[in-house]
Tab-separated table of C-alpha atoms in Angstrom:
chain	number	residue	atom	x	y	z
A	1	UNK	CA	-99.937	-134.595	-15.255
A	2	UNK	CA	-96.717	-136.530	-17.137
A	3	UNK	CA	-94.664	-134.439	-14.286
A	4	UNK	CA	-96.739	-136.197	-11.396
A	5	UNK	CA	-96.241	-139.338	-13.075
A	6	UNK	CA	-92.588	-139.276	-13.551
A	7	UNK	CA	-92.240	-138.473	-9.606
A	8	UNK	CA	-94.482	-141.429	-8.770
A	9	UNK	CA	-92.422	-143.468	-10.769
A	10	UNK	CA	-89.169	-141.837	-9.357
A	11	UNK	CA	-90.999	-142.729	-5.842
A	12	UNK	CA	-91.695	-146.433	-6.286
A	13	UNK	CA	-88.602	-147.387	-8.515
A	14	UNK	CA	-85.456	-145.692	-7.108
A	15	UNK	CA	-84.981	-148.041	-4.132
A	16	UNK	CA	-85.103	-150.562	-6.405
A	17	UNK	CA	-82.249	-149.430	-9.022
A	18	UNK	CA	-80.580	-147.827	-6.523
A	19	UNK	CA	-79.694	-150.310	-4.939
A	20	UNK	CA	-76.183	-150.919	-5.246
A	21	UNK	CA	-75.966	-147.345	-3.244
A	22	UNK	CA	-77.376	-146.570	-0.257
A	23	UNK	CA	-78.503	-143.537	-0.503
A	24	UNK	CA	-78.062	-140.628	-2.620
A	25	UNK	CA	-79.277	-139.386	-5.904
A	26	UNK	CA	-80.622	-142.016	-8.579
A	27	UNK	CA	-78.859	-140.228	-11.623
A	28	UNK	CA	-80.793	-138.477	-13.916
A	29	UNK	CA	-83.212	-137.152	-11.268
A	30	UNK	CA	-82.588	-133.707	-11.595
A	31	UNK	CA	-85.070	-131.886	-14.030
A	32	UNK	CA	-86.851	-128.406	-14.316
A	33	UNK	CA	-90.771	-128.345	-14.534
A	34	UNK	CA	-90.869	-126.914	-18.298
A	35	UNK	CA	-89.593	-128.366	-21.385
A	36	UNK	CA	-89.677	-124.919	-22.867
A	37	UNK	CA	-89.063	-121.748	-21.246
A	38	UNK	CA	-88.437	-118.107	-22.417
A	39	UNK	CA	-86.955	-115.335	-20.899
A	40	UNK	CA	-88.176	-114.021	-17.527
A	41	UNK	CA	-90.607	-117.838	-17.341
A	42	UNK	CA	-90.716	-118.782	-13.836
A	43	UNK	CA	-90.257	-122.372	-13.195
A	44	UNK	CA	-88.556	-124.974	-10.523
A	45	UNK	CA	-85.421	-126.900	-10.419
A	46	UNK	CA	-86.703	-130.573	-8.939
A	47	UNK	CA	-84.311	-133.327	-7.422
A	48	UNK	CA	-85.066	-136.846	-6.073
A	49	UNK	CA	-83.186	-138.217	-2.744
A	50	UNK	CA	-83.605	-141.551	-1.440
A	51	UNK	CA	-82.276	-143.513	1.424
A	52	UNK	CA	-82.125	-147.337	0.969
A	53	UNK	CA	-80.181	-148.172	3.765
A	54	UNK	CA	-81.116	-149.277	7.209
A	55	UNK	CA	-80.261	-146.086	9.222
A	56	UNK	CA	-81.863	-142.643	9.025
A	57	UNK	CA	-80.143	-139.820	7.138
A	58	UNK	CA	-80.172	-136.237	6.321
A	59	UNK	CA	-78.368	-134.093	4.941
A	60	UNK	CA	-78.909	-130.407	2.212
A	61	UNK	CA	-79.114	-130.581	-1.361
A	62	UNK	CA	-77.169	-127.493	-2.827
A	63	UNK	CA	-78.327	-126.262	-6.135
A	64	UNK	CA	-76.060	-124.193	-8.541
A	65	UNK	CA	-76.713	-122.676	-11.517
A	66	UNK	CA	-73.620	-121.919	-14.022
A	67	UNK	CA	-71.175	-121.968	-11.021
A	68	UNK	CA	-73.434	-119.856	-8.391
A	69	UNK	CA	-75.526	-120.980	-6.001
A	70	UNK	CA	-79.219	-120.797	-5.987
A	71	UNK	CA	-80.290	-122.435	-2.955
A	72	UNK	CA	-80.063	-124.828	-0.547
A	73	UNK	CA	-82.841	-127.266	0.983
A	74	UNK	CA	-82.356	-129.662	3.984
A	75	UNK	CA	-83.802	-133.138	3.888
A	76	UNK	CA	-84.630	-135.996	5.910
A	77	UNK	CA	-85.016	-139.420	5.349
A	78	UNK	CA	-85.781	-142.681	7.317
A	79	UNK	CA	-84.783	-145.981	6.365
A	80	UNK	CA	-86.133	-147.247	2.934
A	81	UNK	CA	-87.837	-143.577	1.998
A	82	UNK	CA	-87.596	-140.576	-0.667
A	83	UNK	CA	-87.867	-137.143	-1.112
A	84	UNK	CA	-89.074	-134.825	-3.500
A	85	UNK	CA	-86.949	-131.269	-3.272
A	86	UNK	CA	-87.358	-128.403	-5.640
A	87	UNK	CA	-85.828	-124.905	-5.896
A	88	UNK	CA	-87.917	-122.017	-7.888
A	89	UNK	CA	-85.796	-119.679	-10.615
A	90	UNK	CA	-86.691	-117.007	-13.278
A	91	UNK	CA	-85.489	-118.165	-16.476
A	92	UNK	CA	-82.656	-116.203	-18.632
A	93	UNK	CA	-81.816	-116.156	-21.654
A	94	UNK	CA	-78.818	-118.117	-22.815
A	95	UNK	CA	-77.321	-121.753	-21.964
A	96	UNK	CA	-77.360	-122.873	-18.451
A	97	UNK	CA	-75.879	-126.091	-16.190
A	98	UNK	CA	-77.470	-126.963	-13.415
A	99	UNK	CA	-75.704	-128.935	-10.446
A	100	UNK	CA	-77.375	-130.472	-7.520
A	101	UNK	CA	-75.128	-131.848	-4.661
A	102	UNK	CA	-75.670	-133.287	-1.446
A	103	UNK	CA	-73.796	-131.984	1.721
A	104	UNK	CA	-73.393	-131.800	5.160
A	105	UNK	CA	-74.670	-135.739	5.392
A	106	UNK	CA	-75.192	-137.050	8.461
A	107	UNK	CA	-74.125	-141.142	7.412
A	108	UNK	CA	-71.259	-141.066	5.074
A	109	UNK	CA	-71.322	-144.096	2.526
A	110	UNK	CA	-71.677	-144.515	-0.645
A	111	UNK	CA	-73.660	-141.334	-1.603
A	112	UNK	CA	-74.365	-140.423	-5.200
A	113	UNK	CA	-73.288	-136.473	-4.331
A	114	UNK	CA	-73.772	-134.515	-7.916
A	115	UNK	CA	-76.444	-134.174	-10.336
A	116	UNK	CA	-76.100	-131.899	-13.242
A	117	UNK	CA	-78.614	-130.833	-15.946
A	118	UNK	CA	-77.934	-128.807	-19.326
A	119	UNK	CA	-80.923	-126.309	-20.470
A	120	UNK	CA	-81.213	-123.508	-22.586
A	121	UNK	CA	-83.098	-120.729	-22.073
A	122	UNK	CA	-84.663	-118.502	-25.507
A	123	UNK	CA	-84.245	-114.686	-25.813
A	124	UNK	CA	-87.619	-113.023	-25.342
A	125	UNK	CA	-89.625	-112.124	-28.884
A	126	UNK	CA	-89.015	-109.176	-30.538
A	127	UNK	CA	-91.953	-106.341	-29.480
A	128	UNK	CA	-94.832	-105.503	-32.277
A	129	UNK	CA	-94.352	-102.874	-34.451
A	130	UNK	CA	-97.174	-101.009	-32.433
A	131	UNK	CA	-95.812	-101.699	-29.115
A	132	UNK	CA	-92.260	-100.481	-30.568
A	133	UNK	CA	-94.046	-97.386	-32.016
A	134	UNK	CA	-95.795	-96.668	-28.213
A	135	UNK	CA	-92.482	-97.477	-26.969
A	136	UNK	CA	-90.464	-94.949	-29.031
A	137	UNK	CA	-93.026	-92.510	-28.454
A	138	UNK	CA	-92.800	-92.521	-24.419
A	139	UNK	CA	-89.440	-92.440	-24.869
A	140	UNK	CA	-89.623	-89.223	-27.070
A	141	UNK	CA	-92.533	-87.276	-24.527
A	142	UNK	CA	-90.337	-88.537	-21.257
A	143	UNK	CA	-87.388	-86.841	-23.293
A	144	UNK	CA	-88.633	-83.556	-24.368
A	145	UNK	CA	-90.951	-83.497	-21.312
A	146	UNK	CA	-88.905	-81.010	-19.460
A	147	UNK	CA	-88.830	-78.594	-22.796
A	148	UNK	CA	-92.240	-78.904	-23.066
A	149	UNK	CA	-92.882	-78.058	-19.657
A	150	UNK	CA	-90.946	-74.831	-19.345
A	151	UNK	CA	-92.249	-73.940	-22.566
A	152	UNK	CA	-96.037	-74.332	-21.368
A	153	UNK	CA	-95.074	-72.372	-17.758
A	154	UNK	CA	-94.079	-69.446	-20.264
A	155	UNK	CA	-97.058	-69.485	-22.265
A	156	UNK	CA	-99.301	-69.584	-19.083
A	157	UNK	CA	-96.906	-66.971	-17.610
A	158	UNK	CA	-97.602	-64.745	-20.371
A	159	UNK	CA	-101.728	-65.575	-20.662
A	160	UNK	CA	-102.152	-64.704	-16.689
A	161	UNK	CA	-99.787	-61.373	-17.261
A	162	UNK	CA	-102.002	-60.083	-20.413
A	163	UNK	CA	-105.003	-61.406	-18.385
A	164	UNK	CA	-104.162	-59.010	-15.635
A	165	UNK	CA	-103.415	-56.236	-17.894
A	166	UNK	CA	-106.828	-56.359	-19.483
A	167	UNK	CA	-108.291	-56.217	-16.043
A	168	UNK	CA	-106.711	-53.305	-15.248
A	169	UNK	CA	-107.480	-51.598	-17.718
A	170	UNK	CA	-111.324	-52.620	-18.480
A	171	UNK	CA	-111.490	-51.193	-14.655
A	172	UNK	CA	-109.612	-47.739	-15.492
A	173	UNK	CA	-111.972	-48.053	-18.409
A	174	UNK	CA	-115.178	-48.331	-16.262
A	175	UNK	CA	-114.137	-45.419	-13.789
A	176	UNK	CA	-113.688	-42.927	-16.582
A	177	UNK	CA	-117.117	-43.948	-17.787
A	178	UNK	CA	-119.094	-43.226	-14.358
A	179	UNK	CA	-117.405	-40.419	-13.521
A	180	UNK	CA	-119.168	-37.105	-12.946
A	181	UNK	CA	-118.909	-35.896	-16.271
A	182	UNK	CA	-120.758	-39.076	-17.761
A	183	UNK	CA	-123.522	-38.385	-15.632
A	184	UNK	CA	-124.148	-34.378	-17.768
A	185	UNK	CA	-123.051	-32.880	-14.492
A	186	UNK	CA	-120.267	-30.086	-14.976
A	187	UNK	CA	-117.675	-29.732	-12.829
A	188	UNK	CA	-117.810	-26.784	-10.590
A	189	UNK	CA	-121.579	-25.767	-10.876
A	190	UNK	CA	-124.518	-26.084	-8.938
A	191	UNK	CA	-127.323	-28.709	-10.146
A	192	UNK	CA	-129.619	-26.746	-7.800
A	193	UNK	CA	-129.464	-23.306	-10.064
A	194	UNK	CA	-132.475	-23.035	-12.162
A	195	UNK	CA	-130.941	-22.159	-16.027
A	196	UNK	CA	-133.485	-20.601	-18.490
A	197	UNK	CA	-133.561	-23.434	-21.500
A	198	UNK	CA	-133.863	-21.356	-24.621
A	199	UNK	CA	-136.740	-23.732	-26.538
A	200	UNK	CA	-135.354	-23.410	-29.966
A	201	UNK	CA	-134.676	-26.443	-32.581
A	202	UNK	CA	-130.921	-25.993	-32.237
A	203	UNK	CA	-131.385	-27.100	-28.170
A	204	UNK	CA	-133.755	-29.629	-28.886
A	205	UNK	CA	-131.256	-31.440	-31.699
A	206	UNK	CA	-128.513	-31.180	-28.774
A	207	UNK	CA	-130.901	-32.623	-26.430
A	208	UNK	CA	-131.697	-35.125	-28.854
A	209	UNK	CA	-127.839	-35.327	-29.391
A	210	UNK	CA	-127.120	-35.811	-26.015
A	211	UNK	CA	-129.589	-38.826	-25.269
A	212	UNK	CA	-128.054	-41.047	-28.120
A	213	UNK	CA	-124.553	-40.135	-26.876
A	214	UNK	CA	-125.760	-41.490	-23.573
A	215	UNK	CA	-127.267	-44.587	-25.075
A	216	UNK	CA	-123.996	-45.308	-26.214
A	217	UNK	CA	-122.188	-44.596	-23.353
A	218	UNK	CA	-124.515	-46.647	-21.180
A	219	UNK	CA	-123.961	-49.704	-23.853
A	220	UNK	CA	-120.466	-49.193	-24.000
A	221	UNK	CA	-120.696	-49.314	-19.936
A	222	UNK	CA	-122.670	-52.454	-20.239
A	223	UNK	CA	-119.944	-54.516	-22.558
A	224	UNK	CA	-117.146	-52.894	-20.242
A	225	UNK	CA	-119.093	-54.504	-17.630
A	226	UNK	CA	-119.705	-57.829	-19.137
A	227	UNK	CA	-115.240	-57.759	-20.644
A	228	UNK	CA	-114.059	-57.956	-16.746
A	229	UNK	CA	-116.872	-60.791	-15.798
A	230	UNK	CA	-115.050	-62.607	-18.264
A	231	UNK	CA	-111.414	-61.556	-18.031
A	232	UNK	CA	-112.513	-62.142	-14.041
A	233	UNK	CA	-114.095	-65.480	-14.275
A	234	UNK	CA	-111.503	-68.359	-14.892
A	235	UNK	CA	-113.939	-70.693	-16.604
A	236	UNK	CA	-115.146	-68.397	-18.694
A	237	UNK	CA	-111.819	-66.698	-19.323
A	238	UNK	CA	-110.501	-69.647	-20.920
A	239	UNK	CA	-113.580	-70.872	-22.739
A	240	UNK	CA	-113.242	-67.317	-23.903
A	241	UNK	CA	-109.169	-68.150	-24.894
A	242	UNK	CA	-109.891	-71.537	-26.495
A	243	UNK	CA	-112.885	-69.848	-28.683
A	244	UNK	CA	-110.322	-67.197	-29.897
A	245	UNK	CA	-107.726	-69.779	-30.317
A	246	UNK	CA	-109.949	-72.044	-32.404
A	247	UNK	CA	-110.997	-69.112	-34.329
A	248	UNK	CA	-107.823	-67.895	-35.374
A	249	UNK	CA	-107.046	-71.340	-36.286
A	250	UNK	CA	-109.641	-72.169	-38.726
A	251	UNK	CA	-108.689	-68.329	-40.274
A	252	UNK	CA	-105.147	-69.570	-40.765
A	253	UNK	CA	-106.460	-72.725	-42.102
A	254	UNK	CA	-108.628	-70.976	-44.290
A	255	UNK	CA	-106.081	-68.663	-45.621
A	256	UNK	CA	-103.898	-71.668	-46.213
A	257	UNK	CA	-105.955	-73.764	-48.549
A	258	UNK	CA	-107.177	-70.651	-50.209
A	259	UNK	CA	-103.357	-69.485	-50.850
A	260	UNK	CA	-102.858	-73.120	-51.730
A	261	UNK	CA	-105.789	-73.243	-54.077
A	262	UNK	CA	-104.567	-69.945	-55.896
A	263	UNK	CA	-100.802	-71.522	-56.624
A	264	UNK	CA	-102.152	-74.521	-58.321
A	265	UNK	CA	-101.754	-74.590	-62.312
């Protein structure tokens, strides 16, 4: 609001003290739109030309900044008439003079050319401890990132390879199982030849013999079975990993406190 004002007042009085010049810039009309700015603020260098003459004129107000040049913006102006020009800039830190001239006028006269204004700029605020901390610790994962990642491919490299292995040889594992001589056949005889079957004690404790030996076998099948599901299965292979993972974990945990517990006098 006090900015509006001020350029209102710049409107309606700068014919009036202006004028023993004709046109030009009333000095002290150059001014930036904050009284306090901080690094990387974005605010507006803002100039006042006025024409108090008879005859139409235009012209470019150059802005500068600490001996560069910002920007330039063309005006026009008919007799008895102002003009409100303004320049954006990102604030730096540090102390800054700001020059405003006008060039390339089409009336020469007695033309109040330069403006300058002083400023300074403060350095940005130091970051929280926490945002320092999340800082630091980007900076530490970005730098160790590549380590990390060619130790994880190994890992995995070495997971998939034992995977395989264990596929393999659950499979070799299953063949041997179902082969002919799991089934009680013998290898080079007939199952069609009728064999008298002594009915003594001794056969009927082999017999007996033989069936729990095949209940075994046909559970030991089963979990040979139920092994290569898994090692086959990606979710459940590595549900199966993380379990034995988190197991072994809480053992070595375990063994820790309980070696710990021991040493204390």
């Amino acid at each position: 609001m006090r900015l509006v004002l001020f350029i209102l007042f710049l409107l309606f009085t700068t014919p009036v003290l202006a004028a023993s010049l004709p046109a030009g810039f009333q000095p002290g009309t150059l001014w930036i739109s904050k009284t306090t700015l901080g690094d990387g603020d974005s605010a507006a260098f803002y100039t006042v030309v006025y024409n108090s003459s008879a005859a139409s004129l235009s012209g470019d107000v150059v802005f500068r900044l600490d001996g560069g040049t910002l920007g330039t913006k063309h005006f026009n102006l008919g007799p008895g008439t102002t003009q409100v020009l303004s320049l954006p800039w990102t604030a730096k830190t540090g102390e800054h003079r700001a020059v405003a001239s006008i060039e390339n006028a089409s009336a020469e006269g007695a033309l109040s050319t330069t403006n300058t204004l002083t400023l300074t700029v403060a350095p940005p605020p130091p970051p929280s401890p926490v945002v320092a901390a999340a800082s630091a610790a980007a900076d530490t994962i970005a730098a160790n990132a590549p380590a990390v990642k060619a130790a994880a491919g190994t890992t995995l490299g070495t997971v998939r390879a034992v995977r395989q292995s264990a596929i393999d040889t659950i499979g070799r594992a299953i063949a041997r199982s179902s082969g002919p001589a799991a089934s009680g056949e013998i290898l080079g005889t007939s199952t069609q030849k009728t064999v008298p079957v002594p009915q003594d004690s001794g056969w009927k404790k082999g017999q007996a013999a033989r069936g729990i030996l095949g209940t075994i076998g046909s559970a030991w099948t089963g979990v040979l079975h139920g092994a290569l599901v898994v090692f086959q299965s990606d979710i459940l292979f590595w549900i199966a990993f993380v379990a034995i993972l988190y197991v072994l974990f809480r053992v070595v945990l375990l063994m820790f406190r309980e070696r710990r517990r021991k040493n204390r006098p």
